[in-house]
Coordinates of C-alpha atoms in Angstrom, one line a residue:
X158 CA 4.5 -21.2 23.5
X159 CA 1.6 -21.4 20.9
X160 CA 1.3 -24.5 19.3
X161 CA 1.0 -22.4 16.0
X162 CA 4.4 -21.3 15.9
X163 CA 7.2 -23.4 15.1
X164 CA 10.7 -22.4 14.5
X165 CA 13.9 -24.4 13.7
X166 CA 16.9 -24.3 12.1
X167 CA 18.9 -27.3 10.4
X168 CA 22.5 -27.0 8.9
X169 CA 24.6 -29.6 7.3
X170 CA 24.2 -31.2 4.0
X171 CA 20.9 -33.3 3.9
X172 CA 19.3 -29.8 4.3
X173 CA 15.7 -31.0 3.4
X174 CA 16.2 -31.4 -0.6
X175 CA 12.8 -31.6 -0.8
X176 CA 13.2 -27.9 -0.2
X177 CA 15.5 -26.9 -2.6
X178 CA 15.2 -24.8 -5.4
X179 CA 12.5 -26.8 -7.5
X180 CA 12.1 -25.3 -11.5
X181 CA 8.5 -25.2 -10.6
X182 CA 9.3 -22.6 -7.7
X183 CA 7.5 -18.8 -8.4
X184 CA 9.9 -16.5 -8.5
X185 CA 9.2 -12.7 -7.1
X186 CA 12.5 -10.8 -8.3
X187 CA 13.3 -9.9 -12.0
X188 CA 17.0 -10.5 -12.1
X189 CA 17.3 -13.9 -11.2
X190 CA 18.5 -16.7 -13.4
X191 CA 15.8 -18.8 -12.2
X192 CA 13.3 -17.2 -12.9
X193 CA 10.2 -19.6 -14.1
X194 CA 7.0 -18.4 -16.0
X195 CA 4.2 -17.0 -13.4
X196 CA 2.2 -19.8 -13.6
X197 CA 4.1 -22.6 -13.0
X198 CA 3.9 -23.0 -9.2
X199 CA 0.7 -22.3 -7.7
X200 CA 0.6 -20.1 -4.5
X201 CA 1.6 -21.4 -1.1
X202 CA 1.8 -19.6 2.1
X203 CA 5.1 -21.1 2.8
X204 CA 7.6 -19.2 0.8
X205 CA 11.3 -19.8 -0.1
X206 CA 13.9 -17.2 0.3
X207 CA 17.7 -17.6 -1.3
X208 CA 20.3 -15.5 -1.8
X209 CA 20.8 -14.2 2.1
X210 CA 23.5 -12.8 3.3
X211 CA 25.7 -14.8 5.5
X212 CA 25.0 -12.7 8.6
X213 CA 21.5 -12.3 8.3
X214 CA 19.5 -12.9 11.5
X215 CA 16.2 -14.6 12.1
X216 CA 14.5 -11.3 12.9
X217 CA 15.6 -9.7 9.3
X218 CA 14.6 -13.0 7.6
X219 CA 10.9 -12.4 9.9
X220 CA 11.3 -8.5 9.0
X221 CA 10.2 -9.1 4.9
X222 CA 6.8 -11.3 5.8
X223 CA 5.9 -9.2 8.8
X224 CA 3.6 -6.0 7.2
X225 CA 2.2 -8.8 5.1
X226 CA 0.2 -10.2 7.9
X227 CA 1.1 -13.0 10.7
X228 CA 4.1 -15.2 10.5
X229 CA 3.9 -18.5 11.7
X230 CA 7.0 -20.3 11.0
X231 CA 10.4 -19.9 10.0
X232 CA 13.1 -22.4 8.9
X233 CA 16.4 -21.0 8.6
X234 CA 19.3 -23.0 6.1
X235 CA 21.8 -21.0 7.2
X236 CA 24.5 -23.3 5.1
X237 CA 23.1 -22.8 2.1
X238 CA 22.2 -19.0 2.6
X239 CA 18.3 -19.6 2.4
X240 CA 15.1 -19.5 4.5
X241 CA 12.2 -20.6 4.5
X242 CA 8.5 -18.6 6.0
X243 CA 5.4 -19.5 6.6
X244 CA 2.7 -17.2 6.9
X245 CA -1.0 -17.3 8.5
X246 CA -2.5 -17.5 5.5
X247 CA -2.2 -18.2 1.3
X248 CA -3.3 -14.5 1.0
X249 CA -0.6 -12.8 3.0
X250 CA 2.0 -14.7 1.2
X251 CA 0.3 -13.7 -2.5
X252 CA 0.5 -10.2 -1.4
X253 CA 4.0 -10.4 -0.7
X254 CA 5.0 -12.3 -3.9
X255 CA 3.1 -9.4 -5.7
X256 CA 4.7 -6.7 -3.8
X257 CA 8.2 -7.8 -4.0
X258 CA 7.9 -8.9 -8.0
X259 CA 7.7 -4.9 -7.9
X260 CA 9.9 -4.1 -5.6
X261 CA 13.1 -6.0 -5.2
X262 CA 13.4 -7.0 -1.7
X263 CA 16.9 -6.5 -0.1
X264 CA 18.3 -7.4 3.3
X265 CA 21.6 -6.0 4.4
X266 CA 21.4 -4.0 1.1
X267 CA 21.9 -7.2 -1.0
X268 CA 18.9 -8.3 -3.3
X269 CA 17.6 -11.7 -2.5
X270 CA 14.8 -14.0 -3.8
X271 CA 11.3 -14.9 -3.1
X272 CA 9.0 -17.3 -4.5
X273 CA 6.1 -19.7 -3.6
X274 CA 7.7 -22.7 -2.1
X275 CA 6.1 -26.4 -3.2
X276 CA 5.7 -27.1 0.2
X277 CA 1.6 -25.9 1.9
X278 CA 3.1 -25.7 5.5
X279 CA 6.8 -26.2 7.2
X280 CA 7.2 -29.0 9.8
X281 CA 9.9 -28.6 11.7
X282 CA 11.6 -29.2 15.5
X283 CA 11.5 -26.0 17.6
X284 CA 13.8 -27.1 19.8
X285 CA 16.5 -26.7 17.2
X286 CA 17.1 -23.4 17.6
X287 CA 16.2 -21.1 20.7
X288 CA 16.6 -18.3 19.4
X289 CA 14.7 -18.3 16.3
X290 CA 12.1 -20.0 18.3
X291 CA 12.4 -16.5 21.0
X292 CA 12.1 -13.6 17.6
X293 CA 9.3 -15.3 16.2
X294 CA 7.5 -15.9 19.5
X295 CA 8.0 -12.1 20.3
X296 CA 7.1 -10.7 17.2
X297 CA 4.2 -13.1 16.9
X298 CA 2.9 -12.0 20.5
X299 CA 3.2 -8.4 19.5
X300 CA 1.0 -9.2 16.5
X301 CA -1.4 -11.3 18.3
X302 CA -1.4 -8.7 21.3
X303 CA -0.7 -10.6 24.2
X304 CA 2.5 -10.8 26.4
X305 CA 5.2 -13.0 25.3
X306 CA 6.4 -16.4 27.3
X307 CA 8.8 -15.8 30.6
X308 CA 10.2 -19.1 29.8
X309 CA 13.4 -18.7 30.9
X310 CA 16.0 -18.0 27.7
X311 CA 13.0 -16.7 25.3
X312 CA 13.4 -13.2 24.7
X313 CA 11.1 -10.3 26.4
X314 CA 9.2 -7.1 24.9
X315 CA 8.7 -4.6 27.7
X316 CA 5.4 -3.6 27.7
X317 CA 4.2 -1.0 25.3
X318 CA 4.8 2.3 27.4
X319 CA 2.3 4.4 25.6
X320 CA -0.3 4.3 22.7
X321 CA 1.2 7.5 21.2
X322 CA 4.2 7.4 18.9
X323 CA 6.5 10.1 17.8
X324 CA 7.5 10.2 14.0
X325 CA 10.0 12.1 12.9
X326 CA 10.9 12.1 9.0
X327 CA 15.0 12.2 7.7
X328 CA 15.6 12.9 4.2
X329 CA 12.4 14.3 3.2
X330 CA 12.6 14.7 -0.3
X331 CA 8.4 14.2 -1.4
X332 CA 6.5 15.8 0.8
X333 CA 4.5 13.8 3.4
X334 CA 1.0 14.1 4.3
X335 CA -1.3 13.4 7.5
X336 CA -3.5 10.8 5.4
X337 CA 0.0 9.4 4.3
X338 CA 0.8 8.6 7.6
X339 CA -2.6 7.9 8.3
X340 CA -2.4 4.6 5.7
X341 CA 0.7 3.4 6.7
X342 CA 0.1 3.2 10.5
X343 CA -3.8 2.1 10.0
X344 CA -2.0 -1.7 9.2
X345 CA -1.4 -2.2 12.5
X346 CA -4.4 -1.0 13.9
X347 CA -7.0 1.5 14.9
X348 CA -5.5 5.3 14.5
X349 CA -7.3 7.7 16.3
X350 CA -5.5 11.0 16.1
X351 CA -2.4 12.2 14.8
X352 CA -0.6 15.8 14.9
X353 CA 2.1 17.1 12.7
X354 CA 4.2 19.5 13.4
X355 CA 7.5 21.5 12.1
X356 CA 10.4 21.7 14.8
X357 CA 14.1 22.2 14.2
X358 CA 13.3 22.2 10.1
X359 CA 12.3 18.6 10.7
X360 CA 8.8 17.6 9.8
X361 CA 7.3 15.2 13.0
X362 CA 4.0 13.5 14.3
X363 CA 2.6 12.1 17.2
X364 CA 0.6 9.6 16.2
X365 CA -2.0 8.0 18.8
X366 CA -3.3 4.5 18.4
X367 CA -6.5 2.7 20.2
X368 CA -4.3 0.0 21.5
X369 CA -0.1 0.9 23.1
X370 CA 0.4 -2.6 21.4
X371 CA -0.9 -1.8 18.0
X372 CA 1.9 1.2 18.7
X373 CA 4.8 -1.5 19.7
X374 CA 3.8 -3.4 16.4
X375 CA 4.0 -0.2 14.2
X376 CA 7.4 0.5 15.7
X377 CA 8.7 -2.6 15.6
X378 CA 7.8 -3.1 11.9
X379 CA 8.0 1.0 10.4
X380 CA 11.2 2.5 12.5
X381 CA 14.2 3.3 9.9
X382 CA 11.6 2.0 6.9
X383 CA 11.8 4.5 3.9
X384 CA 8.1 5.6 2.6
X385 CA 9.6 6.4 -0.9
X386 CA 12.4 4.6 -2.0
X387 CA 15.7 6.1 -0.7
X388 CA 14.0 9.0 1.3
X389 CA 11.7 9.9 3.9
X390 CA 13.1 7.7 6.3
X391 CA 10.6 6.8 9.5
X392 CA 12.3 7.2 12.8
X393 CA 9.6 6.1 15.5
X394 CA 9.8 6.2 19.5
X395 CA 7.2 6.1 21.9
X396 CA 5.9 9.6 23.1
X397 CA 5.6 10.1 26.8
X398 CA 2.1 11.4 26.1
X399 CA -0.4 9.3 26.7
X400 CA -3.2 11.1 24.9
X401 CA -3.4 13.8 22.5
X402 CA -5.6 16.5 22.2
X403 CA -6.7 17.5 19.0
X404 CA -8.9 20.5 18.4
X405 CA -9.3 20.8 14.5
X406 CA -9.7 18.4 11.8
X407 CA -7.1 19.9 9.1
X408 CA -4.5 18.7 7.1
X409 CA -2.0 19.4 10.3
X410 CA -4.1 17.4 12.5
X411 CA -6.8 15.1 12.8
X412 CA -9.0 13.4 15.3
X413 CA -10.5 10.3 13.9
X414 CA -12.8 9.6 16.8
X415 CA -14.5 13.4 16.4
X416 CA -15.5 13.8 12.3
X417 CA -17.6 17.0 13.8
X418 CA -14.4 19.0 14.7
X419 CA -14.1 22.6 13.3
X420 CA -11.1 23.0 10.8
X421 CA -9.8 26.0 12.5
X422 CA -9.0 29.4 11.3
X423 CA -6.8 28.4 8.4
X424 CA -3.7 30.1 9.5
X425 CA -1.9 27.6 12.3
X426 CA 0.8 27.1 10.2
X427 CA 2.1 30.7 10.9
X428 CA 1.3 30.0 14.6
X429 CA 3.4 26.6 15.5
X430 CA 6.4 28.0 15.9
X431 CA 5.3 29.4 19.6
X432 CA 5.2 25.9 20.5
X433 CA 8.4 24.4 19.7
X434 CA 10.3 25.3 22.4
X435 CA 8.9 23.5 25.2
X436 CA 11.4 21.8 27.5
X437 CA 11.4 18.1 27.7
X438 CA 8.8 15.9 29.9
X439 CA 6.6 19.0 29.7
X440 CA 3.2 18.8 28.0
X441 CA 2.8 21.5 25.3
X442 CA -1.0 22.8 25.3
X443 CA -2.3 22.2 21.9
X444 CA -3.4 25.2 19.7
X445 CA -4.7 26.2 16.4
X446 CA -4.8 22.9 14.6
X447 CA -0.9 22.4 13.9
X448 CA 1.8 21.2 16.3
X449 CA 2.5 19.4 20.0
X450 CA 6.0 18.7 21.3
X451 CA 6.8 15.9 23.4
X452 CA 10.4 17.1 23.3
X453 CA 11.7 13.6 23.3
X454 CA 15.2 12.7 22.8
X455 CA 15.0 10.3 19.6
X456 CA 18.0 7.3 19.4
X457 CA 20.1 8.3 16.1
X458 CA 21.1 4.5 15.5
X459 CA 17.9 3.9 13.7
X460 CA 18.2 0.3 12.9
X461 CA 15.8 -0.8 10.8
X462 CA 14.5 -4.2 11.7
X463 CA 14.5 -5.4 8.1
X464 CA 16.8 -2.9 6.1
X465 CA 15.0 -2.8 2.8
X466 CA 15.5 -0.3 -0.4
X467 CA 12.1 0.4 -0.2
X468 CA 9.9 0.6 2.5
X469 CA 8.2 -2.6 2.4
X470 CA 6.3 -2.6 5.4
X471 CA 5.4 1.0 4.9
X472 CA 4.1 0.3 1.3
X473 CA 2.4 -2.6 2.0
X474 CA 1.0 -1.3 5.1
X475 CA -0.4 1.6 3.1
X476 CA -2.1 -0.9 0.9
X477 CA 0.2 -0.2 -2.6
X478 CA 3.6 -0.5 -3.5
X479 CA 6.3 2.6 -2.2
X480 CA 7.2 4.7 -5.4
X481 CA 10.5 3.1 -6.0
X482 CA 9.9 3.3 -9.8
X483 CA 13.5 3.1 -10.4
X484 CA 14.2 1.0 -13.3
X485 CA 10.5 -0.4 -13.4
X486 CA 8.5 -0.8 -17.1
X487 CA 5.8 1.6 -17.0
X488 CA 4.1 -0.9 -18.9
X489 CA 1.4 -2.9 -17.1
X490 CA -0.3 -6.3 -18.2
X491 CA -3.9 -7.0 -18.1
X492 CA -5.3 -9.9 -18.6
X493 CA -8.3 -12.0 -18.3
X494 CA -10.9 -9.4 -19.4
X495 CA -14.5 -9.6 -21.0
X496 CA -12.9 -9.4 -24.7
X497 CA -16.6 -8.6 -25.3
X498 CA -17.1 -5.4 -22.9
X499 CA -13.4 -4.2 -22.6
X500 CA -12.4 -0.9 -24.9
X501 CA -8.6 1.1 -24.3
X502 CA -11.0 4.1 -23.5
X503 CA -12.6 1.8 -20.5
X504 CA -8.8 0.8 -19.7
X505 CA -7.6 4.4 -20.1
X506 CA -10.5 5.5 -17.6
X507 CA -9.8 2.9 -14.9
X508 CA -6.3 2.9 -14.9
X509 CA -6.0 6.7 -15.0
X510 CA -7.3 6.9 -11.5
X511 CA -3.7 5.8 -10.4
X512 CA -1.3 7.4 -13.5
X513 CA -2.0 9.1 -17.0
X514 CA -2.2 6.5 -19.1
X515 CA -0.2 7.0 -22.3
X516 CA -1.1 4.5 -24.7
X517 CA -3.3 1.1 -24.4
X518 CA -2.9 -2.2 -26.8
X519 CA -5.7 -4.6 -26.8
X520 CA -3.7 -7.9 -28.0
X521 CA -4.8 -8.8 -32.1
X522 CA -4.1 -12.5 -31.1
X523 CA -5.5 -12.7 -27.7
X524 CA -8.2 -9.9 -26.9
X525 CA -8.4 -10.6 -23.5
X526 CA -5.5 -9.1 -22.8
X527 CA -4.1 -5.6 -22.6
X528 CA -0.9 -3.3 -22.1
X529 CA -1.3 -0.2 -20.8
X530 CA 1.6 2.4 -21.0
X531 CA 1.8 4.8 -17.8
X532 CA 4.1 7.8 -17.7
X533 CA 6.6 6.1 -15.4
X534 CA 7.2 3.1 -12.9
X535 CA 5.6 4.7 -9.9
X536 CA 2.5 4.8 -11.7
X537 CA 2.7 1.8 -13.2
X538 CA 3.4 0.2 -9.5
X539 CA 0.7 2.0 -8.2
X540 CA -1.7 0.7 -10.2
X541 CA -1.3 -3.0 -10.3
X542 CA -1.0 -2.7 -6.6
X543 CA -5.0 -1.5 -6.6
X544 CA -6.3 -2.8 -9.7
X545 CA -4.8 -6.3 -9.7
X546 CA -7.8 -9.2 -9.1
X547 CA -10.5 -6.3 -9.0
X548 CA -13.5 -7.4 -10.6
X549 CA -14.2 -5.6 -14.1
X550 CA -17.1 -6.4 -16.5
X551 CA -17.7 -9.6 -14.3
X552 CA -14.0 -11.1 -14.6
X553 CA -11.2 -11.4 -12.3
X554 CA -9.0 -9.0 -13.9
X555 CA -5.0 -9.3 -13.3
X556 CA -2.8 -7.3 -13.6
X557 CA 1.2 -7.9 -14.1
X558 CA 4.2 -5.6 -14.4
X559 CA 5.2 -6.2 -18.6
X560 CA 8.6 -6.7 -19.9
X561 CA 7.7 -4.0 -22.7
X562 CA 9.4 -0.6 -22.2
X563 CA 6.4 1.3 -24.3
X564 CA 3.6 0.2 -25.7
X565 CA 4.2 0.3 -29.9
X566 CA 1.7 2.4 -32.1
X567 CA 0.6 0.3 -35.3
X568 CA 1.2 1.9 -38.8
X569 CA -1.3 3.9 -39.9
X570 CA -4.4 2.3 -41.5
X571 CA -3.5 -1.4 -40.0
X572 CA -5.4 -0.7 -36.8
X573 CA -8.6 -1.4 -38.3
X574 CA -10.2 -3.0 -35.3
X575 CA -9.0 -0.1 -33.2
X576 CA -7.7 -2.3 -30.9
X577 CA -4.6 0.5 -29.9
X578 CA -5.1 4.5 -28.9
X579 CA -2.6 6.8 -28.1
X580 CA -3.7 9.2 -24.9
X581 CA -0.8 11.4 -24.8
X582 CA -2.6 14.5 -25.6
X583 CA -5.4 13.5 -23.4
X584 CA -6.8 16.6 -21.5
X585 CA -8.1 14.5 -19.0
X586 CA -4.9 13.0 -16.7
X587 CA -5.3 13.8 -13.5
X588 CA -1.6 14.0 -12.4
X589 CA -0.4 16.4 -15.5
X590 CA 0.1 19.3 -12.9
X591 CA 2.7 19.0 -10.2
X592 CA 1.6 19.1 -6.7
X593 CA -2.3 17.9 -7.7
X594 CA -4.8 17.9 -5.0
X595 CA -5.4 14.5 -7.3
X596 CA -2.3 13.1 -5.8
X597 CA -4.0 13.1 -2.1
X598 CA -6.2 11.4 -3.3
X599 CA -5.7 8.1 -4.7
X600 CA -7.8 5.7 -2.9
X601 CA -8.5 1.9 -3.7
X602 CA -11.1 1.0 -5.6
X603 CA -14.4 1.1 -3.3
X604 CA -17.9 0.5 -3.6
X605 CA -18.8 4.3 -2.9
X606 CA -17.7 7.4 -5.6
X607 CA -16.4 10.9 -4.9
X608 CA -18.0 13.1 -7.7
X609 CA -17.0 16.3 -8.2
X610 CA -18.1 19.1 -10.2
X611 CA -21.7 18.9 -10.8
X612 CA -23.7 21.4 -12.6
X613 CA -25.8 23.8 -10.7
X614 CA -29.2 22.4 -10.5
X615 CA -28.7 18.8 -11.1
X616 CA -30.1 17.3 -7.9
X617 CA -30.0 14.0 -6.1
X618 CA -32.7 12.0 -8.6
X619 CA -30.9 13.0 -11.5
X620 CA -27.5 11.7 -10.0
X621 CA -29.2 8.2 -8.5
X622 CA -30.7 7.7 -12.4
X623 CA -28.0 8.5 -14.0
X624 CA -25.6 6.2 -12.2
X625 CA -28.5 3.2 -11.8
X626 CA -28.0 3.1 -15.9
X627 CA -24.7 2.0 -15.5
X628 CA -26.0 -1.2 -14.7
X629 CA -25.9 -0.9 -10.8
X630 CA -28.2 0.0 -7.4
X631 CA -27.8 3.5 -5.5
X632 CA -27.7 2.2 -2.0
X633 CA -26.5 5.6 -0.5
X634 CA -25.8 8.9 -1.5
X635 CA -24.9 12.5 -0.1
X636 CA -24.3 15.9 -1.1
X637 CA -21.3 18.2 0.4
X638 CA -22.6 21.4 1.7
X639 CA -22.1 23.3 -1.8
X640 CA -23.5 20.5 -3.7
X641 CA -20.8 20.4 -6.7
X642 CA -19.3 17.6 -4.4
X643 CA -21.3 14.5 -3.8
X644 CA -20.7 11.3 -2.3
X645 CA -22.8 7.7 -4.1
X646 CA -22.4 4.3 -2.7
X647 CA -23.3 1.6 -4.8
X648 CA -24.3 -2.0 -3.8
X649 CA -20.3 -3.2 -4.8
X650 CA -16.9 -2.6 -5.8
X651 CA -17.5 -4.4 -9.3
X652 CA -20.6 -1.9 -9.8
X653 CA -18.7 1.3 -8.8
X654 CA -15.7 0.3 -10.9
X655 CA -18.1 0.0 -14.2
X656 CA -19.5 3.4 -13.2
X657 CA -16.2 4.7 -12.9
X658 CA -15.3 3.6 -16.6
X659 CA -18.9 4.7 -17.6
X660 CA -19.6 8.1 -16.4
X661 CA -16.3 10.1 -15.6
X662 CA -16.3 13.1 -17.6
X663 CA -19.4 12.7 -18.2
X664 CA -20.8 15.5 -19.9
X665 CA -23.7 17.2 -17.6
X666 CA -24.3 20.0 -20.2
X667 CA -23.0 23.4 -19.9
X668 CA -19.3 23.0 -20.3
X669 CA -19.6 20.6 -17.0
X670 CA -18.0 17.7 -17.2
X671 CA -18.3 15.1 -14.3
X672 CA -15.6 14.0 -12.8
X673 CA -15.7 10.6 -10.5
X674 CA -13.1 8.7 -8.1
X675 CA -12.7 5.8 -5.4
X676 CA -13.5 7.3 -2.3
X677 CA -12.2 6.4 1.4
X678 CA -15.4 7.1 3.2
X679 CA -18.5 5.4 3.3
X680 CA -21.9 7.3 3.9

């Protein structure tokens, strides 16, 4: 076994004190009694879990820290209903405290409690405990992509039968996209193609990684996960293709290894249907940029390994929180900004790449802070989960859910610093209309810009000056093939960020008004 893991348990009542519930403990969940201020407890990468359910297992406990990266150790104290995990790294363990201060994390459908344990690492005797020692060994092999131990009485993964999975989606209430999928499954490794496809009114995939064990970790983790909370449940089994063949890049398939693909005629999605009857075991021939059918029979029990509310590992694989919203402030936090650059029309800019900001507050008392008032949870969730400890006007900016329900207008002529505006009118939200190409297209924030509709004759010089003025250097830059599209890269994420705030709707002259976003490729 590697020497990096470590797994025990220990019962009885001189359970480690110095691992109980210390008042200077972090907590990530907003309905707990012990809840401490944020910044009490400084971050560890071993975390304390309470609250468990009396059943729970070690591979449920294992289940909440996997999507956040490696897990090293586990301590169960199964008499007092608590855990403890250790993850690889101080990082992982942050992004999981963020996520689940969002999202309350459940197992067995009963809310427990996370938060930064006192402890840096957990020391304890693996030989306590065989089979916590056996889920953490497999799980950690499957992440680590070799074979687990045949010792004898430590559990087995059969090898990975095939690099391809096969996704089908229950309770598809939001409608879910290729590049959806694409994010999610891209956690656990490089995805090279992936298919969708309508059969029996059920929207599937087949997914195809570079690695079958990248595929076993992606099933392990995703299968019965919800991607929103309460719907669009994942069920995931291997396919027994072992390669796809994709012959368009459309948003019904996509080959990632083959950018120069045609995207077919336009019409597959009247033209799937002549595929979905192909009997099992047989190999469908692929056609018109829309569906496959490996015909496989799917196991209903679809136990999740970790049964959370919201998909945990899917949201956090896709990089942001799942849009559980329910109950969640649209209210954001910001704090530690340059009170001397910051304005609520930079905030409203920035921030309204994820939501349409409502309101914003610069604080009278304490101008390096901020609320900003989104139009609901999700957005709100969204995004902290990108903009939190982005660089902005040359601070690390964070950003926190607040315990404000709105964000309070002050009475007329008392603003006189116009520190507060009110958006609501704004013509320039992105999300206003339902079903948005905008909503496709919510990226982190990256060092190169999608601009969008450009004036006829403005050409590449005038776009390179105009966005070197923001204070930045042009390393790259392209046009698309009808030039109101164009893709600039700039030297980082801090200096694409401030030409975000800077030049969207910009105005070009015209009646054209620039409009500029993250973008997910790179020239």
């Amino acid at each position: 076994m590697d020497g990096d893991v470590a797994v025990g348990v220990k019962r009885g009542s001189d359970e480690l004190n110095m691992y109980s519930s210390s008042p200077s403990s972090m907590t990530a969940n907003g309905s707990d009694s012990k809840k401490q201020r944020l910044d009490e407890s400084p971050p560890s990468r071993v975390l304390h879990i309470r609250k468990l359910p009396n059943e729970v297992t070690e591979t449920e406990v294992i289940a909440l820290g996997l999507p956040f990266g490696k897990v090293t150790n586990i301590l169960m104290l199964k008499g007092k209903n608590q855990a403890f995990l250790e993850l690889g790294t101080e990082e992982a363990a942050i992004t999981m405290v963020n996520y689940y201060t969002a999202v309350t994390p459940q197992v067995r459908n009963t809310p427990v409690f996370i938060q930064y344990s006192n402890h840096k690492e957990l020391k304890t005797d693996s030989a306590l405990n065989q089979r916590a020692q056996a889920v953490l060994q497999a799980v950690s092999a499957v992440q680590d992509g070799s074979s687990p131990s045949s010792d004898p009485g430590v559990l087995e993964l059969a090898p990975p039968p095939s690099p391809v999975l096969r996704i089908i989606i229950d309770n598809m209430f939001y409608p879910v996209t290729l590049d959806v999928l694409q994010q999610i499954f891209s956690k656990f490794g490089t995805v090279m193609k992936i298919i969708t496809f309508t059969k029996n009114n059920q929207f599937q995939a087949l997914l195809q990684f570079s690695d079958p064990v990248n595929a076993q970790q992606a099933k392990l983790s995703l299968d019965g996960q919800n991607i929103y909370n309460s719907c669009c449940t994942l069920r995931i089994d291997f396919s027994k293709l072992v390669n796809l063949n994709v012959k368009y890049n459309n948003d019904k398939s996509r080959d990632y290894t083959r950018p120069d693909l045609p995207t077919g005629d336009g019409d597959s999605a009247n033209k799937d249907h002549s595929l979905l009857g192909t009997p099992s075991g047989a190999l469908a021939s692929y056609s018109s940029g829309g569906s496959y059918s490996s015909s496989l029979s799917l196991s209903q029990g679809g136990g999740a390994i970790s049964p959370l509310s919201a998909a945990a590992a899917a949201a956090a694989a896709a990089g942001r929180v799942a849009l559980s919203g329910s109950g969640v402030s649209g209210v954001l936090l910001a704090s530690n900004l340059n009170e001397e650059m910051v304005t609520p029309q930079s905030l409203f800019t920035l921030f309204g790449v994820y939501g349409d900001v409502q309101r914003v507050k610069i604080l009278y008392n304490k101008k390096d802070s901020a609320l900003i008032q989104l139009s609901d949870g999700n957005q709100a969730q969204l995004a902290m989960s990108h903009l939190n400890g982005q660089k902005v006007f040359g601070k690390v900016m964070r950003v926190t859910l607040s315990k404000h329900q709105t964000v309070a207008l002050p009475r007329e002529g008392l603003d006189d610093q116009l520190l507060t505006k009110d958006f609501a009118g704004s013509p320039l939200h992105r999300f206003k209309k339902p079903g948005s190409k905008n909503f496709q297209n919510i990226f982190p924030p990256s060092a190169t810009l999608h601009l969008s509709n450009i004036r006829e004759g403005v050409g590449e010089e005038d776009l390179r000056l105009l966005f070197s003025n923001s204070g930045g250097v042009v390393k790259a830059f392209k046009f698309f093939q009808d030039r109101k599209m164009a893709l600039i890269q700039m030297s980082s994420v801090e200096e694409a960020i401030q030409a975000l705030m800077d030049l969207h709707n910009y105005d070009m002259g015209g009646n054209h008004h620039l409009k500029v976003s993250f973008s997910k490729s790179t020239i």
